[in-house]
Amino acid sequence: MPAGSFTMGDSSGDRNRADGETPRHQVALSAFEIDATTVTNDDFARFVEATGCITEAESFGFSAVFHLAIDAPPEDVMGPATGTPWWSGVKGADWRHPGGRFTDLEGRGDHPVVHVSWNDAQAYCEWAGRRLPTEAEWEYAARGGIDGAKYPWGDQEVDEGGWRANIFQGEFPRRNTGEDGFPTTAPVRTFAPNGYGLWQSVGNVWEWCEDRFHPATYRRGTTAEKRTTVTDPVGPADGQARVMRGGSYLCHDSYCNRYRNSARSQNTPDSSMGNAGFRTVSRRGAER
C-alpha cells in the first residue's frame, strides 16, 4: 500500500448511529503491506503445528455459531444468546470444527479461519512477524483507491450485475437462499479483488483490527477545523472492546448493513464466533 491520504467515515448515509462512523475526516497514512486475503484455515494450521497454540474457543470449550450453521449433537448446543437468538454457544465449536463437533475443515483449507479471538489473532501475528491493521489502514486498503465510495468496487449494490460479495440472502435470520453460492464462508479468493488487490474486504468474515473501539473515536480525533488531517491514527488508548471491520456472510440490509467500507463494529478480545477472522499487515509502523 503506497503512502497516501483518504476521507475516512460514512459517505453514503447508511451509517449505524451507535457505531460512530462520523464525522468524516481526512487521514494520512505511511506506506504499509497488507495481506491480499484473510488468513486461511491452511495458514492457521501451519501456525498451530509450529507453536502448539490452543485457541481461546478450544480453551473455553465452546464458541458462537449461527443457528443455521450448527451441526452438532443437541447436548452441545448451549442455548440462544440474549438479544440475538440466532446465535448459540456450541460446545466443541472451534477453528477446526466451525459448525460444531460434526463438522471439520475438509474442503475448507482456502476458506478464512474463524472462531479466532483478537487474542488468537495477536498470537498468530507474533509468530508470523506481522501485526493486525489499524482501523484506518484497514479502511484505506478496503477502499481500493476509490475515495468516498460505499463499497470496495464503488457504489453499485452487492447484487447489481452479479454478486460482488458474500452476504446473507433471503429472510434474515430464518432462511438463507445462498444465491451468491455460499451459505457460510467462501474461499478467500472468491469474487473480484479491489483496486489495490484485496479480496473480500467486505462480506465473508468480520476482520479484527488492532484498535480499541469507542463510538466517539472520530469526534475525539478531529478538531473544530474539519480540514485538519489525522496522521497514522491508532485509535483510543482506553477501552475493552476491539474494532472489527467489513461485515460477514451474515450481513443483510434488513438487520446488519455493515458490509460497507466505513462500517464499524466491535467485540471483546476474548470473543470468538463463526463469522470472524483477520488479515495481517507488516510490523513496521503503528507499534503500540
XYZ file of N, CA, C and O in Angstrom, residues 111-269:
636
model
N -10.619 -21.450 2.896
C -11.624 -20.579 3.500
C -10.968 -19.794 4.645
O -9.951 -20.223 5.202
N -11.547 -18.676 5.028
C -10.970 -17.931 6.153
C -11.094 -18.700 7.456
O -12.120 -19.350 7.713
N -10.068 -18.652 8.279
C -10.167 -19.243 9.606
C -11.181 -18.425 10.408
O -11.235 -17.197 10.308
N -12.010 -19.126 11.181
C -12.991 -18.462 12.043
C -12.880 -19.044 13.451
O -12.061 -19.917 13.709
N -13.699 -18.537 14.351
C -13.615 -18.920 15.767
C -12.244 -18.584 16.340
O -11.690 -19.332 17.163
N -11.691 -17.464 15.878
C -10.435 -16.964 16.438
C -10.705 -15.612 17.093
O -11.336 -14.741 16.500
N -10.262 -15.460 18.293
C -10.425 -14.207 19.026
C -9.361 -13.203 18.606
O -8.400 -13.542 17.898
N -9.511 -11.986 19.073
C -8.478 -10.967 18.852
C -7.155 -11.435 19.470
O -6.095 -11.264 18.878
N -7.238 -12.030 20.634
C -6.027 -12.545 21.284
C -5.372 -13.650 20.456
O -4.142 -13.709 20.353
N -6.183 -14.528 19.870
C -5.641 -15.571 18.995
C -4.955 -14.953 17.781
O -3.889 -15.414 17.353
N -5.584 -13.929 17.213
C -5.001 -13.257 16.054
C -3.662 -12.620 16.415
O -2.712 -12.634 15.621
N -3.570 -12.073 17.621
C -2.304 -11.498 18.071
C -1.218 -12.566 18.175
O -0.059 -12.322 17.816
N -1.588 -13.742 18.661
C -0.608 -14.826 18.760
C -0.113 -15.237 17.379
O 1.088 -15.484 17.183
N -1.015 -15.312 16.405
C -0.617 -15.628 15.034
C 0.332 -14.554 14.497
O 1.366 -14.869 13.879
N -0.009 -13.292 14.730
C 0.831 -12.195 14.229
C 2.238 -12.257 14.821
O 3.231 -12.025 14.121
N 2.319 -12.557 16.101
C 3.627 -12.659 16.753
C 4.463 -13.743 16.087
O 5.663 -13.555 15.833
N 3.865 -14.872 15.789
C 4.566 -15.968 15.113
C 4.979 -15.580 13.700
O 6.095 -15.899 13.251
N 4.112 -14.865 12.998
C 4.360 -14.524 11.597
C 5.222 -13.272 11.417
O 5.608 -12.953 10.286
N 5.539 -12.576 12.513
C 6.282 -11.332 12.395
C 5.460 -10.227 11.748
O 5.990 -9.385 11.030
N 4.170 -10.257 12.018
C 3.236 -9.298 11.436
C 2.453 -8.624 12.564
O 2.776 -8.779 13.745
N 1.415 -7.885 12.222
C 0.505 -7.313 13.203
C -0.860 -7.145 12.552
O -1.008 -7.327 11.331
N -1.860 -6.824 13.349
C -3.169 -6.519 12.805
C -3.175 -5.104 12.231
O -2.446 -4.226 12.714
N -3.983 -4.845 11.221
C -4.052 -3.480 10.689
C -4.745 -2.540 11.667
O -5.631 -2.950 12.426
N -4.321 -1.286 11.671
C -5.122 -0.294 12.371
C -6.433 -0.128 11.614
O -6.548 -0.490 10.434
N -7.406 0.436 12.278
C -8.698 0.653 11.637
C -8.562 1.555 10.411
O -9.197 1.314 9.376
N -7.713 2.562 10.504
C -7.509 3.462 9.372
C -6.823 2.747 8.211
O -7.197 2.922 7.046
N -5.808 1.939 8.503
C -5.146 1.173 7.450
C -6.143 0.242 6.762
O -6.144 0.108 5.532
N -6.983 -0.407 7.572
C -7.960 -1.331 7.005
C -8.891 -0.608 6.024
O -9.111 -1.073 4.909
N -9.436 0.521 6.442
C -10.387 1.221 5.577
C -9.708 1.757 4.320
O -10.274 1.700 3.220
N -8.512 2.290 4.462
C -7.758 2.795 3.307
C -7.550 1.686 2.279
O -7.788 1.865 1.076
N -7.137 0.511 2.762
C -6.894 -0.610 1.857
C -8.194 -1.136 1.266
O -8.267 -1.475 0.072
N -9.252 -1.213 2.091
C -10.530 -1.747 1.619
C -11.128 -0.883 0.517
O -11.790 -1.394 -0.396
N -10.910 0.405 0.579
C -11.492 1.304 -0.417
C -10.874 1.112 -1.803
O -11.454 1.514 -2.814
N -9.716 0.539 -1.880
C -9.135 0.211 -3.174
C -8.818 1.415 -4.041
O -8.789 1.313 -5.266
N -8.615 2.567 -3.418
C -8.283 3.770 -4.176
C -9.487 4.567 -4.641
O -9.320 5.584 -5.313
N -10.710 4.118 -4.294
C -11.919 4.854 -4.687
C -12.405 5.615 -3.460
O -13.140 5.093 -2.625
N -12.009 6.860 -3.328
C -12.338 7.646 -2.143
C -13.825 7.977 -2.125
O -14.406 8.360 -3.139
N -14.449 7.812 -0.963
C -15.837 8.202 -0.789
C -16.858 7.192 -1.238
O -18.065 7.445 -1.137
N -16.455 6.042 -1.760
C -17.409 5.037 -2.236
C -17.971 4.221 -1.073
O -17.356 4.090 -0.018
N -19.131 3.643 -1.308
C -19.793 2.832 -0.298
C -19.130 1.467 -0.139
O -19.008 0.950 0.969
N -18.687 0.901 -1.263
C -18.113 -0.443 -1.290
C -16.720 -0.420 -1.925
O -16.339 0.575 -2.556
N -15.961 -1.495 -1.826
C -14.629 -1.523 -2.445
C -14.648 -1.343 -3.956
O -13.657 -0.900 -4.540
N -15.742 -1.691 -4.613
C -15.850 -1.600 -6.074
C -16.556 -0.336 -6.537
O -16.672 -0.091 -7.718
N -17.088 0.468 -5.619
C -17.836 1.670 -5.971
C -19.146 1.738 -5.212
O -19.244 1.249 -4.079
N -20.172 2.307 -5.853
C -21.451 2.488 -5.174
C -22.540 1.531 -5.640
O -23.660 1.568 -5.124
N -22.251 0.676 -6.628
C -23.245 -0.299 -7.058
C -23.529 -1.283 -5.929
O -22.629 -1.677 -5.200
N -24.797 -1.685 -5.820
C -25.154 -2.613 -4.760
C -24.521 -3.993 -4.999
O -24.095 -4.314 -6.105
N -24.489 -4.789 -3.955
C -23.748 -6.048 -3.964
C -24.214 -6.992 -5.072
O -23.416 -7.742 -5.635
N -25.520 -6.949 -5.389
C -26.065 -7.893 -6.371
C -26.339 -7.267 -7.734
O -26.955 -7.895 -8.590
N -25.874 -6.050 -7.965
C -26.078 -5.413 -9.267
C -25.146 -6.028 -10.301
O -23.927 -5.923 -10.184
N -25.729 -6.666 -11.327
C -24.918 -7.244 -12.391
C -24.122 -8.458 -11.977
O -23.093 -8.766 -12.576
N -24.565 -9.165 -10.944
C -23.834 -10.333 -10.452
C -23.291 -10.071 -9.060
O -23.017 -8.931 -8.693
N -23.124 -11.111 -8.282
C -22.728 -10.963 -6.884
C -21.283 -10.494 -6.762
O -20.393 -10.979 -7.440
N -21.082 -9.533 -5.863
C -19.755 -8.962 -5.625
C -19.195 -9.290 -4.245
O -18.038 -9.002 -3.964
N -20.027 -9.848 -3.364
C -19.574 -10.148 -2.005
C -20.465 -11.233 -1.416
O -21.589 -11.458 -1.868
N -19.959 -11.878 -0.379
C -20.666 -12.971 0.297
C -21.419 -12.415 1.493
O -20.832 -12.146 2.544
N -22.738 -12.231 1.325
C -23.587 -11.762 2.408
C -24.808 -12.685 2.505
O -24.911 -13.663 1.770
N -25.725 -12.364 3.406
C -26.918 -13.178 3.631
C -27.996 -12.798 2.623
O -28.305 -11.618 2.447
N -28.569 -13.799 1.966
C -29.703 -13.562 1.078
C -30.907 -14.329 1.606
O -30.768 -15.433 2.113
N -32.068 -13.730 1.455
C -33.278 -14.364 1.939
C -33.890 -13.561 3.059
O -33.796 -12.329 3.094
N -34.508 -14.239 4.010
C -35.188 -13.598 5.133
C -34.370 -13.828 6.398
O -34.371 -14.920 6.968
N -33.647 -12.797 6.807
C -32.791 -12.929 7.992
C -33.652 -12.925 9.248
O -34.543 -12.104 9.393
N -33.367 -13.824 10.200
C -32.329 -14.866 10.242
C -32.867 -16.262 9.927
O -32.184 -17.245 10.188
N -34.085 -16.340 9.374
C -34.759 -17.638 9.268
C -34.344 -18.469 8.064
O -34.240 -19.688 8.146
N -34.140 -17.797 6.922
C -33.929 -18.560 5.685
C -32.854 -17.890 4.844
O -32.984 -16.736 4.469
N -31.798 -18.623 4.557
C -30.720 -18.132 3.709
C -30.788 -18.870 2.378
O -30.579 -20.092 2.325
N -31.093 -18.160 1.297
C -31.224 -18.799 -0.012
C -29.881 -19.124 -0.638
O -29.806 -19.917 -1.584
N -28.802 -18.513 -0.134
C -27.467 -18.813 -0.660
C -27.302 -18.465 -2.126
O -26.557 -19.146 -2.842
N -27.937 -17.388 -2.584
C -27.899 -17.033 -4.008
C -26.486 -16.724 -4.499
O -26.191 -16.879 -5.680
N -25.620 -16.262 -3.609
C -24.244 -15.983 -4.036
C -23.386 -17.245 -4.049
O -22.209 -17.194 -4.393
N -23.983 -18.376 -3.678
C -23.274 -19.653 -3.731
C -22.694 -20.113 -2.416
O -22.147 -21.220 -2.343
N -22.824 -19.282 -1.347
C -22.134 -19.612 -0.100
C -23.018 -19.307 1.104
O -23.126 -18.156 1.519
N -23.626 -20.319 1.710
C -24.442 -20.076 2.900
C -23.611 -19.703 4.125
O -24.123 -19.064 5.042
N -22.340 -20.110 4.152
C -21.440 -19.641 5.207
C -20.207 -19.046 4.532
O -20.335 -18.214 3.655
N -19.013 -19.446 4.928
C -17.810 -18.826 4.367
C -17.568 -19.247 2.918
O -17.960 -20.329 2.490
N -16.896 -18.377 2.186
C -16.460 -18.647 0.816
C -14.939 -18.709 0.795
O -14.269 -18.126 1.660
N -14.339 -19.410 -0.175
C -12.881 -19.342 -0.320
C -12.424 -17.892 -0.411
O -13.140 -17.028 -0.946
N -11.246 -17.608 0.120
C -10.818 -16.220 0.266
C -10.616 -15.498 -1.068
O -10.713 -14.278 -1.135
N -10.352 -16.238 -2.145
C -10.184 -15.603 -3.448
C -11.426 -15.833 -4.323
O -11.349 -16.338 -5.432
N -12.552 -15.434 -3.782
C -13.827 -15.509 -4.488
C -14.272 -14.097 -4.836
O -13.937 -13.145 -4.138
N -15.062 -13.944 -5.903
C -15.474 -12.655 -6.429
C -14.244 -11.933 -6.990
O -13.285 -12.589 -7.369
N -14.233 -10.624 -7.048
C -13.118 -9.903 -7.669
C -12.389 -9.060 -6.630
O -13.018 -8.507 -5.720
N -11.064 -8.932 -6.740
C -10.326 -8.076 -5.808
C -10.602 -6.601 -6.094
O -11.044 -6.236 -7.190
N -10.315 -5.755 -5.117
C -10.499 -4.319 -5.335
C -9.295 -3.725 -6.062
O -8.381 -4.444 -6.500
N -9.278 -2.415 -6.190
C -8.231 -1.757 -6.961
C -6.838 -1.891 -6.387
O -5.850 -1.692 -7.102
N -6.722 -2.235 -5.127
C -5.418 -2.472 -4.505
C -5.069 -3.953 -4.435
O -4.037 -4.326 -3.882
N -5.957 -4.819 -4.941
C -5.677 -6.249 -4.939
C -6.159 -7.000 -3.730
O -5.802 -8.171 -3.548
N -6.992 -6.381 -2.875
C -7.537 -7.073 -1.714
C -8.795 -7.839 -2.112
O -9.672 -7.306 -2.789
N -8.874 -9.079 -1.643
C -10.042 -9.920 -1.885
C -10.965 -9.865 -0.676
O -10.529 -10.017 0.466
N -12.246 -9.660 -0.939
C -13.311 -9.770 0.052
C -13.026 -9.000 1.347
O -13.104 -9.555 2.443
N -12.742 -7.727 1.188
C -12.606 -6.909 2.395
C -13.969 -6.614 3.012
O -14.040 -6.249 4.194
N -15.053 -6.766 2.246
C -16.391 -6.703 2.831
C -17.108 -8.017 2.572
O -16.890 -8.681 1.560
N -17.958 -8.408 3.525
C -18.608 -9.708 3.450
C -17.662 -10.824 3.856
O -16.527 -10.603 4.274
N -18.148 -12.031 3.765
C -17.421 -13.257 4.124
C -17.174 -13.335 5.629
O -17.906 -14.023 6.325
N -16.144 -12.675 6.166
C -15.949 -12.687 7.619
C -15.557 -11.293 8.115
O -14.887 -10.531 7.419
N -16.013 -10.985 9.321
C -15.514 -9.807 10.013
C -14.005 -9.930 10.202
O -13.490 -11.046 10.374
N -13.316 -8.793 10.216
C -11.858 -8.799 10.363
C -11.446 -7.968 11.571
O -11.784 -6.783 11.678
N -10.719 -8.610 12.477
C -10.199 -7.914 13.650
C -9.193 -6.834 13.236
O -8.383 -7.049 12.337
N -9.244 -5.705 13.912
C -8.236 -4.650 13.756
C -7.509 -4.447 15.077
O -7.945 -4.921 16.132
N -6.408 -3.735 15.025
C -5.590 -3.516 16.211
C -6.281 -2.610 17.235
O -6.150 -2.805 18.439
N -7.040 -1.637 16.778
C -7.541 -0.560 17.625
C -8.550 -1.006 18.677
O -9.367 -1.902 18.448
N -8.532 -0.302 19.794
C -9.649 -0.352 20.726
C -10.835 0.400 20.115
O -10.652 1.313 19.327
N -12.036 -0.007 20.532
C -13.239 0.608 19.968
C -13.834 1.633 20.926
O -13.940 1.393 22.133
N -14.243 2.765 20.352
C -15.073 3.728 21.064
C -15.927 4.431 20.026
O -15.417 4.824 18.957
N -17.243 4.603 20.269
C -18.086 5.244 19.267
C -17.746 6.700 19.006
O -18.151 7.260 17.973
N -16.983 7.323 19.899
C -16.617 8.732 19.722
C -15.205 8.903 19.168
O -14.667 10.009 19.184
N -14.599 7.830 18.674
C -13.210 7.906 18.199
C -13.011 9.010 17.170
O -12.058 9.792 17.261
N -13.894 9.106 16.189
C -13.702 10.095 15.134
C -13.903 11.510 15.661
O -13.213 12.431 15.228
N -14.829 11.688 16.576
C -15.042 13.022 17.153
C -13.850 13.427 18.007
O -13.446 14.583 18.025
N -13.274 12.453 18.703
C -12.088 12.753 19.512
C -10.880 13.076 18.640
O -10.034 13.888 18.998
N -10.804 12.426 17.494
C -9.612 12.537 16.657
C -9.595 13.711 15.714
O -8.617 13.941 15.021
N -10.705 14.463 15.663
C -10.751 15.634 14.799
C -10.879 16.884 15.650
O -11.117 16.820 16.856
N -10.723 18.014 15.038
C -10.827 19.284 15.741
C -11.920 20.117 15.112
O -12.560 19.718 14.143
N -12.125 21.290 15.644
C -13.126 22.191 15.069
C -12.767 22.561 13.639
O -13.633 22.885 12.835
N -11.496 22.524 13.320
C -11.050 22.788 11.942
C -11.123 21.479 11.178
O -10.236 20.644 11.232
N -12.227 21.275 10.448
C -12.509 19.986 9.825
C -11.501 19.607 8.746
O -11.432 18.457 8.359
N -10.726 20.583 8.269
C -9.752 20.261 7.225
C -8.468 19.669 7.807
O -7.579 19.279 7.077
N -8.369 19.606 9.122
C -7.194 19.020 9.746
C -7.068 17.547 9.362
O -8.043 16.799 9.396
N -5.873 17.137 8.980
C -5.616 15.745 8.605
C -5.021 14.996 9.786
O -4.089 15.479 10.431
N -5.570 13.838 10.091
C -5.049 12.976 11.143
C -4.037 12.027 10.512
O -4.332 11.373 9.512
N -2.839 11.940 11.086
C -1.771 11.133 10.508
C -1.560 9.848 11.298
O -1.386 9.875 12.520
N -1.606 8.716 10.591
C -1.356 7.388 11.168
C -2.063 7.173 12.509
O -1.429 6.832 13.527
N -3.390 7.339 12.557
C -4.103 7.160 13.832
C -4.071 5.709 14.295
O -4.078 4.780 13.480
N -4.048 5.522 15.613
C -4.003 4.175 16.190
C -5.166 3.915 17.132
O -5.164 2.927 17.863
N -6.188 4.762 17.124
C -7.362 4.526 17.947
C -7.174 5.000 19.372
O -6.110 5.483 19.761
N -8.230 4.864 20.195
C -8.179 5.343 21.577
C -7.223 4.528 22.435
O -6.933 3.367 22.149
N -6.750 5.149 23.510
C -5.806 4.484 24.408
C -6.497 3.625 25.449
O -5.840 2.829 26.130
N -7.820 3.774 25.589
C -8.533 3.009 26.603
C -9.748 2.316 25.987
O -10.148 2.611 24.868
N -10.303 1.373 26.731
C -11.471 0.640 26.257
C -11.193 -0.851 26.191
O -10.077 -1.276 25.890
N -12.211 -1.658 26.461
C -12.056 -3.110 26.482
C -12.241 -3.751 25.108
O -11.531 -4.680 24.743
N -13.222 -3.273 24.338
C -13.559 -3.899 23.064
C -12.542 -3.531 21.986
O -11.871 -2.494 22.062
N -12.446 -4.382 20.975
C -11.570 -4.134 19.830
C -12.411 -4.011 18.551
O -13.480 -4.613 18.428
N -11.898 -3.241 17.620
C -12.618 -2.948 16.380
C -12.664 -4.174 15.473
O -11.687 -4.929 15.357
N -13.809 -4.342 14.818
C -13.969 -5.331 13.754
C -14.498 -4.595 12.530
O -15.300 -3.673 12.638
N -14.053 -5.030 11.352
C -14.422 -4.339 10.121
C -14.892 -5.308 9.042
O -14.507 -6.469 9.009
N -15.726 -4.817 8.135
C -16.012 -5.496 6.883
C -17.291 -6.297 6.785
O -17.676 -6.706 5.694
N -17.972 -6.565 7.903
C -19.178 -7.389 7.820
C -18.858 -8.840 7.527
O -17.701 -9.260 7.525
N -19.907 -9.630 7.252
C -19.688 -11.061 7.066
C -20.791 -11.680 6.223
O -21.698 -10.985 5.746
N -20.730 -12.991 6.090
C -21.744 -13.723 5.333
C -23.121 -13.664 5.996
O -24.108 -14.109 5.415
N -23.205 -13.109 7.196
C -24.488 -12.970 7.877
C -25.071 -11.570 7.776
O -26.156 -11.316 8.299
N -24.392 -10.653 7.114
C -24.919 -9.297 6.984
C -26.060 -9.263 5.973
O -25.969 -9.835 4.886
N -27.121 -8.561 6.328
C -28.302 -8.397 5.482
C -28.806 -6.975 5.702
O -28.760 -6.466 6.826
N -29.300 -6.338 4.638
C -29.672 -4.931 4.791
C -30.857 -4.722 5.721
O -31.096 -3.614 6.187
N -31.590 -5.788 6.055
C -32.706 -5.650 6.984
C -32.251 -5.636 8.439
O -33.018 -5.259 9.328
N -31.017 -6.054 8.686
C -30.548 -6.124 10.076
C -29.155 -5.524 10.242
O -28.935 -4.628 11.051
N -28.195 -6.022 9.496
C -26.803 -5.571 9.616
C -26.320 -5.127 8.251
O -26.018 -5.957 7.401
N -26.272 -3.830 8.037
C -25.793 -3.338 6.739
C -24.334 -2.903 6.842
O -23.907 -1.935 6.229
N -23.555 -3.653 7.590
C -22.168 -3.259 7.835
C -21.185 -3.836 6.818
O -19.982 -3.819 7.064
N -21.664 -4.338 5.696
C -20.757 -4.795 4.639
C -20.415 -3.597 3.747
O -20.604 -3.605 2.543
N -19.857 -2.556 4.374
C -19.501 -1.308 3.702
C -18.093 -0.908 4.130
O -17.620 -1.288 5.200
N -17.449 -0.072 3.328
C -16.087 0.361 3.640
C -15.978 1.042 5.001
O -15.001 0.858 5.721
N -16.959 1.873 5.342
C -16.831 2.699 6.540
C -17.436 2.064 7.783
O -17.295 2.600 8.887
N -18.140 0.938 7.643
C -18.872 0.355 8.769
C -17.929 -0.145 9.859
O -16.869 -0.708 9.571
N -18.346 0.042 11.104
C -17.545 -0.348 12.250
C -18.356 -1.282 13.149
O -19.568 -1.156 13.248
N -17.686 -2.183 13.817
C -18.303 -2.971 14.866
C -17.222 -3.301 15.884
O -16.074 -2.860 15.756
N -17.590 -4.087 16.894
C -16.640 -4.351 17.971
C -17.039 -5.589 18.744
O -18.180 -6.031 18.708
N -16.057 -6.148 19.430
C -16.302 -7.253 20.348
C -15.150 -7.307 21.337
O -14.107 -6.664 21.133
N -15.333 -8.060 22.397
C -14.276 -8.183 23.391
C -13.142 -9.042 22.832
O -13.371 -9.929 21.998
N -11.920 -8.824 23.270
C -10.773 -9.503 22.649
C -10.708 -11.002 22.869
O -9.962 -11.690 22.163
